mmCIF file of N, CA, C and O in Angstrom:
data_model
loop_
_atom_site.group_PDB
_atom_site.id
_atom_site.type_symbol
_atom_site.label_atom_id
_atom_site.label_comp_id
_atom_site.label_asym_id
_atom_site.label_seq_id
_atom_site.Cartn_x
_atom_site.Cartn_y
_atom_site.Cartn_z
ATOM 1 N N MET K 1 -40.072 -15.884 -3.793
ATOM 2 C CA MET K 1 -39.175 -15.486 -4.875
ATOM 3 C C MET K 1 -38.737 -16.744 -5.622
ATOM 4 O O MET K 1 -38.404 -17.738 -5.011
ATOM 5 N N SER K 2 -38.743 -16.685 -6.921
ATOM 6 C CA SER K 2 -38.386 -17.873 -7.692
ATOM 7 C C SER K 2 -36.875 -18.099 -7.639
ATOM 8 O O SER K 2 -36.079 -17.185 -7.421
ATOM 9 N N LYS K 3 -36.505 -19.333 -7.840
ATOM 10 C CA LYS K 3 -35.094 -19.719 -7.785
ATOM 11 C C LYS K 3 -34.290 -18.987 -8.861
ATOM 12 O O LYS K 3 -33.170 -18.586 -8.627
ATOM 13 N N GLN K 4 -34.888 -18.788 -10.031
ATOM 14 C CA GLN K 4 -34.189 -18.131 -11.135
ATOM 15 C C GLN K 4 -33.894 -16.662 -10.799
ATOM 16 O O GLN K 4 -32.806 -16.177 -11.061
ATOM 17 N N VAL K 5 -34.844 -15.947 -10.217
ATOM 18 C CA VAL K 5 -34.636 -14.552 -9.826
ATOM 19 C C VAL K 5 -33.570 -14.486 -8.748
ATOM 20 O O VAL K 5 -32.658 -13.666 -8.795
ATOM 21 N N GLU K 6 -33.667 -15.389 -7.766
ATOM 22 C CA GLU K 6 -32.683 -15.436 -6.693
ATOM 23 C C GLU K 6 -31.291 -15.691 -7.268
ATOM 24 O O GLU K 6 -30.316 -15.073 -6.858
ATOM 25 N N MET K 7 -31.193 -16.597 -8.227
ATOM 26 C CA MET K 7 -29.924 -16.934 -8.851
ATOM 27 C C MET K 7 -29.340 -15.709 -9.564
ATOM 28 O O MET K 7 -28.152 -15.437 -9.466
ATOM 29 N N ALA K 8 -30.172 -14.968 -10.266
ATOM 30 C CA ALA K 8 -29.703 -13.779 -10.973
ATOM 31 C C ALA K 8 -29.187 -12.743 -9.980
ATOM 32 O O ALA K 8 -28.146 -12.109 -10.216
ATOM 33 N N GLU K 9 -29.867 -12.582 -8.867
ATOM 34 C CA GLU K 9 -29.410 -11.641 -7.838
ATOM 35 C C GLU K 9 -28.071 -12.077 -7.267
ATOM 36 O O GLU K 9 -27.175 -11.256 -7.053
ATOM 37 N N HIS K 10 -27.919 -13.357 -7.042
ATOM 38 C CA HIS K 10 -26.660 -13.875 -6.508
ATOM 39 C C HIS K 10 -25.524 -13.677 -7.511
ATOM 40 O O HIS K 10 -24.406 -13.318 -7.130
ATOM 41 N N GLN K 11 -25.810 -13.933 -8.775
ATOM 42 C CA GLN K 11 -24.788 -13.752 -9.806
ATOM 43 C C GLN K 11 -24.332 -12.293 -9.858
ATOM 44 O O GLN K 11 -23.145 -12.011 -10.007
ATOM 45 N N GLU K 12 -25.273 -11.385 -9.723
ATOM 46 C CA GLU K 12 -24.944 -9.957 -9.719
ATOM 47 C C GLU K 12 -24.070 -9.609 -8.507
ATOM 48 O O GLU K 12 -23.087 -8.874 -8.624
ATOM 49 N N MET K 13 -24.438 -10.175 -7.355
ATOM 50 C CA MET K 13 -23.657 -9.903 -6.143
ATOM 51 C C MET K 13 -22.251 -10.493 -6.247
ATOM 52 O O MET K 13 -21.271 -9.870 -5.831
ATOM 53 N N VAL K 14 -22.138 -11.686 -6.829
ATOM 54 C CA VAL K 14 -20.829 -12.314 -7.012
ATOM 55 C C VAL K 14 -19.986 -11.476 -7.979
ATOM 56 O O VAL K 14 -18.785 -11.265 -7.751
ATOM 57 N N ALA K 15 -20.588 -10.977 -9.032
ATOM 58 C CA ALA K 15 -19.866 -10.122 -9.986
ATOM 59 C C ALA K 15 -19.370 -8.858 -9.291
ATOM 60 O O ALA K 15 -18.227 -8.431 -9.493
ATOM 61 N N GLN K 16 -20.215 -8.286 -8.451
ATOM 62 C CA GLN K 16 -19.826 -7.087 -7.707
ATOM 63 C C GLN K 16 -18.688 -7.411 -6.739
ATOM 64 O O GLN K 16 -17.733 -6.638 -6.602
ATOM 65 N N LEU K 17 -18.766 -8.566 -6.077
ATOM 66 C CA LEU K 17 -17.714 -8.998 -5.167
ATOM 67 C C LEU K 17 -16.385 -9.133 -5.896
ATOM 68 O O LEU K 17 -15.342 -8.703 -5.405
ATOM 69 N N LYS K 18 -16.416 -9.685 -7.094
ATOM 70 C CA LYS K 18 -15.194 -9.833 -7.894
ATOM 71 C C LYS K 18 -14.607 -8.479 -8.268
ATOM 72 O O LYS K 18 -13.384 -8.298 -8.256
ATOM 73 N N GLU K 19 -15.460 -7.525 -8.599
ATOM 74 C CA GLU K 19 -14.989 -6.173 -8.935
ATOM 75 C C GLU K 19 -14.312 -5.522 -7.730
ATOM 76 O O GLU K 19 -13.243 -4.919 -7.861
ATOM 77 N N VAL K 20 -14.945 -5.639 -6.586
ATOM 78 C CA VAL K 20 -14.387 -5.040 -5.367
ATOM 79 C C VAL K 20 -13.054 -5.699 -5.018
ATOM 80 O O VAL K 20 -12.098 -5.029 -4.642
ATOM 81 N N ARG K 21 -12.993 -7.016 -5.154
ATOM 82 C CA ARG K 21 -11.750 -7.737 -4.864
ATOM 83 C C ARG K 21 -10.626 -7.273 -5.796
ATOM 84 O O ARG K 21 -9.506 -7.018 -5.369
ATOM 85 N N ALA K 22 -10.931 -7.146 -7.081
ATOM 86 C CA ALA K 22 -9.931 -6.696 -8.051
ATOM 87 C C ALA K 22 -9.442 -5.280 -7.718
ATOM 88 O O ALA K 22 -8.242 -4.994 -7.785
ATOM 89 N N ALA K 23 -10.360 -4.411 -7.330
ATOM 90 C CA ALA K 23 -9.984 -3.044 -6.956
ATOM 91 C C ALA K 23 -9.108 -3.044 -5.712
ATOM 92 O O ALA K 23 -8.141 -2.274 -5.624
ATOM 93 N N ALA K 24 -9.407 -3.904 -4.755
ATOM 94 C CA ALA K 24 -8.610 -3.988 -3.526
ATOM 95 C C ALA K 24 -7.201 -4.488 -3.830
ATOM 96 O O ALA K 24 -6.220 -3.968 -3.300
ATOM 97 N N ILE K 25 -7.097 -5.474 -4.693
ATOM 98 C CA ILE K 25 -5.778 -5.994 -5.079
ATOM 99 C C ILE K 25 -4.977 -4.909 -5.778
ATOM 100 O O ILE K 25 -3.791 -4.707 -5.491
ATOM 101 N N GLU K 26 -5.616 -4.186 -6.676
ATOM 102 C CA GLU K 26 -4.945 -3.091 -7.386
ATOM 103 C C GLU K 26 -4.474 -2.009 -6.409
ATOM 104 O O GLU K 26 -3.358 -1.499 -6.517
ATOM 105 N N ALA K 27 -5.314 -1.682 -5.441
ATOM 106 C CA ALA K 27 -4.947 -0.668 -4.449
ATOM 107 C C ALA K 27 -3.759 -1.128 -3.606
ATOM 108 O O ALA K 27 -2.860 -0.337 -3.299
ATOM 109 N N MET K 28 -3.742 -2.410 -3.237
ATOM 110 C CA MET K 28 -2.617 -2.934 -2.457
ATOM 111 C C MET K 28 -1.321 -2.881 -3.257
ATOM 112 O O MET K 28 -0.263 -2.531 -2.731
ATOM 113 N N GLN K 29 -1.396 -3.216 -4.532
ATOM 114 C CA GLN K 29 -0.208 -3.169 -5.380
ATOM 115 C C GLN K 29 0.301 -1.741 -5.530
ATOM 116 O O GLN K 29 1.506 -1.493 -5.468
ATOM 117 N N ARG K 30 -0.597 -0.812 -5.693
ATOM 118 C CA ARG K 30 -0.213 0.604 -5.817
ATOM 119 C C ARG K 30 0.402 1.105 -4.525
ATOM 120 O O ARG K 30 1.394 1.837 -4.550
ATOM 121 N N ALA K 31 -0.173 0.708 -3.396
ATOM 122 C CA ALA K 31 0.375 1.112 -2.098
ATOM 123 C C ALA K 31 1.792 0.574 -1.924
ATOM 124 O O ALA K 31 2.677 1.280 -1.421
ATOM 125 N N ALA K 32 2.033 -0.651 -2.360
ATOM 126 C CA ALA K 32 3.377 -1.229 -2.260
ATOM 127 C C ALA K 32 4.358 -0.461 -3.150
ATOM 128 O O ALA K 32 5.499 -0.196 -2.746
ATOM 129 N N GLU K 33 3.917 -0.088 -4.357
ATOM 130 C CA GLU K 33 4.764 0.701 -5.257
ATOM 131 C C GLU K 33 5.115 2.050 -4.624
ATOM 132 O O GLU K 33 6.264 2.495 -4.678
ATOM 133 N N LEU K 34 4.114 2.691 -4.034
ATOM 134 C CA LEU K 34 4.348 3.993 -3.405
ATOM 135 C C LEU K 34 5.279 3.870 -2.208
ATOM 136 O O LEU K 34 6.129 4.739 -1.977
ATOM 137 N N ALA K 35 5.156 2.802 -1.442
ATOM 138 C CA ALA K 35 6.041 2.587 -0.293
ATOM 139 C C ALA K 35 7.485 2.409 -0.771
ATOM 140 O O ALA K 35 8.412 2.950 -0.158
ATOM 141 N N ARG K 36 7.675 1.668 -1.864
ATOM 142 C CA ARG K 36 9.039 1.495 -2.408
ATOM 143 C C ARG K 36 9.603 2.836 -2.879
ATOM 144 O O ARG K 36 10.769 3.155 -2.636
ATOM 145 N N GLU K 37 8.775 3.628 -3.555
ATOM 146 C CA GLU K 37 9.221 4.943 -4.037
ATOM 147 C C GLU K 37 9.559 5.856 -2.857
ATOM 148 O O GLU K 37 10.566 6.559 -2.872
ATOM 149 N N ARG K 38 8.713 5.856 -1.823
ATOM 150 C CA ARG K 38 8.971 6.665 -0.632
ATOM 151 C C ARG K 38 10.306 6.261 -0.005
ATOM 152 O O ARG K 38 11.130 7.108 0.329
ATOM 153 N N ARG K 39 10.533 4.954 0.112
ATOM 154 C CA ARG K 39 11.777 4.466 0.704
ATOM 155 C C ARG K 39 12.985 4.876 -0.131
ATOM 156 O O ARG K 39 14.012 5.289 0.388
ATOM 157 N N ARG K 40 12.848 4.789 -1.462
ATOM 158 C CA ARG K 40 13.954 5.173 -2.351
ATOM 159 C C ARG K 40 14.306 6.646 -2.162
ATOM 160 O O ARG K 40 15.474 7.016 -2.056
ATOM 161 N N ILE K 41 13.294 7.501 -2.101
ATOM 162 C CA ILE K 41 13.521 8.933 -1.913
ATOM 163 C C ILE K 41 14.142 9.199 -0.542
ATOM 164 O O ILE K 41 15.087 9.996 -0.429
ATOM 165 N N MET K 42 13.635 8.526 0.481
ATOM 166 C CA MET K 42 14.186 8.711 1.830
ATOM 167 C C MET K 42 15.654 8.306 1.867
ATOM 168 O O MET K 42 16.489 9.016 2.440
ATOM 169 N N GLU K 43 15.972 7.174 1.255
ATOM 170 C CA GLU K 43 17.365 6.713 1.241
ATOM 171 C C GLU K 43 18.265 7.700 0.500
ATOM 172 O O GLU K 43 19.387 7.968 0.919
ATOM 173 N N ALA K 44 17.758 8.276 -0.594
ATOM 174 C CA ALA K 44 18.533 9.267 -1.342
ATOM 175 C C ALA K 44 18.774 10.517 -0.491
ATOM 176 O O ALA K 44 19.889 11.058 -0.460
ATOM 177 N N LEU K 45 17.746 10.978 0.214
ATOM 178 C CA LEU K 45 17.903 12.156 1.081
ATOM 179 C C LEU K 45 18.867 11.873 2.229
ATOM 180 O O LEU K 45 19.698 12.726 2.567
ATOM 181 N N LEU K 46 18.786 10.685 2.794
ATOM 182 C CA LEU K 46 19.721 10.322 3.864
ATOM 183 C C LEU K 46 21.156 10.289 3.344
ATOM 184 O O LEU K 46 22.069 10.758 4.016
ATOM 185 N N ALA K 47 21.336 9.784 2.127
ATOM 186 C CA ALA K 47 22.663 9.729 1.513
ATOM 187 C C ALA K 47 23.216 11.132 1.251
ATOM 188 O O ALA K 47 24.434 11.339 1.248
ATOM 189 N N GLU K 48 22.315 12.095 1.050
ATOM 190 C CA GLU K 48 22.735 13.473 0.805
ATOM 191 C C GLU K 48 22.947 14.258 2.091
ATOM 192 O O GLU K 48 23.220 15.457 2.051
ATOM 193 N N GLY K 49 22.755 13.604 3.240
ATOM 194 C CA GLY K 49 23.060 14.271 4.493
ATOM 195 C C GLY K 49 21.883 14.631 5.372
ATOM 196 O O GLY K 49 22.063 15.165 6.463
ATOM 197 N N PHE K 50 20.673 14.376 4.904
ATOM 198 C CA PHE K 50 19.517 14.608 5.772
ATOM 199 C C PHE K 50 19.547 13.584 6.895
ATOM 200 O O PHE K 50 19.979 12.452 6.705
ATOM 201 N N SER K 51 19.080 13.968 8.046
ATOM 202 C CA SER K 51 19.001 13.016 9.152
ATOM 203 C C SER K 51 17.604 12.410 9.191
ATOM 204 O O SER K 51 16.660 12.937 8.592
ATOM 205 N N GLN K 52 17.480 11.307 9.926
ATOM 206 C CA GLN K 52 16.160 10.706 10.116
ATOM 207 C C GLN K 52 15.238 11.697 10.820
ATOM 208 O O GLN K 52 14.052 11.779 10.504
ATOM 209 N N ALA K 53 15.788 12.470 11.742
ATOM 210 C CA ALA K 53 14.987 13.475 12.451
ATOM 211 C C ALA K 53 14.485 14.544 11.472
ATOM 212 O O ALA K 53 13.341 14.995 11.584
ATOM 213 N N ASP K 54 15.332 14.958 10.513
ATOM 214 C CA ASP K 54 14.909 15.935 9.501
ATOM 215 C C ASP K 54 13.731 15.394 8.699
ATOM 216 O O ASP K 54 12.729 16.094 8.484
ATOM 217 N N LEU K 55 13.851 14.156 8.249
ATOM 218 C CA LEU K 55 12.774 13.546 7.466
ATOM 219 C C LEU K 55 11.508 13.412 8.298
ATOM 220 O O LEU K 55 10.407 13.677 7.808
ATOM 221 N N ALA K 56 11.664 13.025 9.538
ATOM 222 C CA ALA K 56 10.512 12.869 10.430
ATOM 223 C C ALA K 56 9.766 14.196 10.581
ATOM 224 O O ALA K 56 8.533 14.238 10.507
ATOM 225 N N ARG K 57 10.508 15.272 10.771
ATOM 226 C CA ARG K 57 9.878 16.597 10.905
ATOM 227 C C ARG K 57 9.116 16.966 9.639
ATOM 228 O O ARG K 57 7.988 17.452 9.689
ATOM 229 N N GLU K 58 9.731 16.731 8.491
ATOM 230 C CA GLU K 58 9.099 17.075 7.216
ATOM 231 C C GLU K 58 7.828 16.265 6.967
ATOM 232 O O GLU K 58 6.865 16.773 6.403
ATOM 233 N N LEU K 59 7.833 15.002 7.380
ATOM 234 C CA LEU K 59 6.681 14.132 7.139
ATOM 235 C C LEU K 59 5.673 14.146 8.278
ATOM 236 O O LEU K 59 4.586 13.588 8.156
ATOM 237 N N GLY K 60 6.054 14.754 9.384
ATOM 238 C CA GLY K 60 5.138 14.811 10.520
ATOM 239 C C GLY K 60 4.987 13.485 11.241
ATOM 240 O O GLY K 60 3.910 13.156 11.736
ATOM 241 N N VAL K 61 6.071 12.714 11.249
ATOM 242 C CA VAL K 61 6.071 11.435 11.953
ATOM 243 C C VAL K 61 7.265 11.411 12.907
ATOM 244 O O VAL K 61 8.073 12.343 12.934
ATOM 245 N N THR K 62 7.388 10.337 13.662
ATOM 246 C CA THR K 62 8.522 10.228 14.577
ATOM 247 C C THR K 62 9.751 9.712 13.840
ATOM 248 O O THR K 62 9.645 9.106 12.762
ATOM 249 N N ARG K 63 10.896 9.930 14.451
ATOM 250 C CA ARG K 63 12.143 9.402 13.892
ATOM 251 C C ARG K 63 12.086 7.880 13.859
ATOM 252 O O ARG K 63 12.576 7.234 12.927
ATOM 253 N N GLN K 64 11.452 7.292 14.863
ATOM 254 C CA GLN K 64 11.328 5.838 14.908
ATOM 255 C C GLN K 64 10.507 5.319 13.728
ATOM 256 O O GLN K 64 10.787 4.241 13.195
ATOM 257 N N ALA K 65 9.500 6.095 13.311
ATOM 258 C CA ALA K 65 8.697 5.704 12.149
ATOM 259 C C ALA K 65 9.561 5.693 10.893
ATOM 260 O O ALA K 65 9.451 4.785 10.060
ATOM 261 N N ILE K 66 10.414 6.692 10.763
ATOM 262 C CA ILE K 66 11.343 6.751 9.620
ATOM 263 C C ILE K 66 12.263 5.542 9.656
ATOM 264 O O ILE K 66 12.467 4.862 8.639
ATOM 265 N N GLN K 67 12.798 5.269 10.823
ATOM 266 C CA GLN K 67 13.713 4.140 11.008
ATOM 267 C C GLN K 67 13.021 2.838 10.586
ATOM 268 O O GLN K 67 13.608 2.010 9.887
ATOM 269 N N LYS K 68 11.781 2.670 10.986
ATOM 270 C CA LYS K 68 11.034 1.457 10.658
ATOM 271 C C LYS K 68 10.763 1.364 9.159
ATOM 272 O O LYS K 68 10.892 0.289 8.569
ATOM 273 N N MET K 69 10.388 2.484 8.528
ATOM 274 C CA MET K 69 10.117 2.474 7.089
ATOM 275 C C MET K 69 11.351 2.019 6.315
ATOM 276 O O MET K 69 11.245 1.249 5.357
ATOM 277 N N ILE K 70 12.500 2.492 6.734
ATOM 278 C CA ILE K 70 13.743 2.136 6.054
ATOM 279 C C ILE K 70 14.104 0.682 6.336
ATOM 280 O O ILE K 70 14.480 -0.068 5.441
ATOM 281 N N ALA K 71 13.947 0.247 7.593
ATOM 282 C CA ALA K 71 14.298 -1.125 7.981
ATOM 283 C C ALA K 71 13.410 -2.141 7.275
ATOM 284 O O ALA K 71 13.901 -3.177 6.824
ATOM 285 N N VAL K 72 12.132 -1.860 7.148
ATOM 286 C CA VAL K 72 11.222 -2.793 6.481
ATOM 287 C C VAL K 72 11.656 -2.992 5.051
ATOM 288 O O VAL K 72 11.648 -4.102 4.532
ATOM 289 N N GLY K 73 12.077 -1.937 4.395
ATOM 290 C CA GLY K 73 12.539 -2.037 3.004
ATOM 291 C C GLY K 73 13.817 -2.843 2.882
ATOM 292 O O GLY K 73 13.994 -3.597 1.926
ATOM 293 N N ALA K 74 14.700 -2.711 3.855
ATOM 294 C CA ALA K 74 15.963 -3.442 3.819
ATOM 295 C C ALA K 74 15.746 -4.939 4.038
ATOM 296 O O ALA K 74 16.524 -5.754 3.553
ATOM 297 N N GLU K 75 14.675 -5.302 4.755
ATOM 298 C CA GLU K 75 14.386 -6.701 5.051
ATOM 299 C C GLU K 75 13.771 -7.416 3.868
ATOM 300 O O GLU K 75 13.850 -8.622 3.772
ATOM 301 N N ARG K 76 13.126 -6.676 2.979
ATOM 302 C CA ARG K 76 12.407 -7.293 1.866
ATOM 303 C C ARG K 76 13.262 -7.324 0.621
ATOM 304 O O ARG K 76 13.784 -6.296 0.191
ATOM 305 N N PRO K 77 13.396 -8.500 0.011
ATOM 306 C CA PRO K 77 14.161 -8.553 -1.239
ATOM 307 C C PRO K 77 13.427 -7.821 -2.351
ATOM 308 O O PRO K 77 12.208 -7.728 -2.350
ATOM 309 N N GLY K 78 14.173 -7.290 -3.279
ATOM 310 C CA GLY K 78 13.581 -6.606 -4.426
ATOM 311 C C GLY K 78 13.006 -5.255 -4.108
ATOM 312 O O GLY K 78 12.111 -4.790 -4.766
ATOM 313 N N LYS K 79 13.554 -4.597 -3.061
ATOM 314 C CA LYS K 79 13.028 -3.279 -2.675
ATOM 315 C C LYS K 79 13.280 -2.331 -3.776
ATOM 316 O O LYS K 79 12.667 -1.445 -4.113
#
């Protein structure tokens, strides 16, 4: 295989790698946004009198999972 053909294949693969990386970064940012929104809604429901156990039942997770979701948000600035 000639060096030029090999180079073109590599350039194509690098371009594809960059696209995948950009998509992964975008997905991570969206996931962080959704986690903040979930935490905001959970905090609002807790303020209205829902218990952590109530939220856990509705989401199909443990109360400890709810507790952790809320605690992680409280630890991070700019939640």
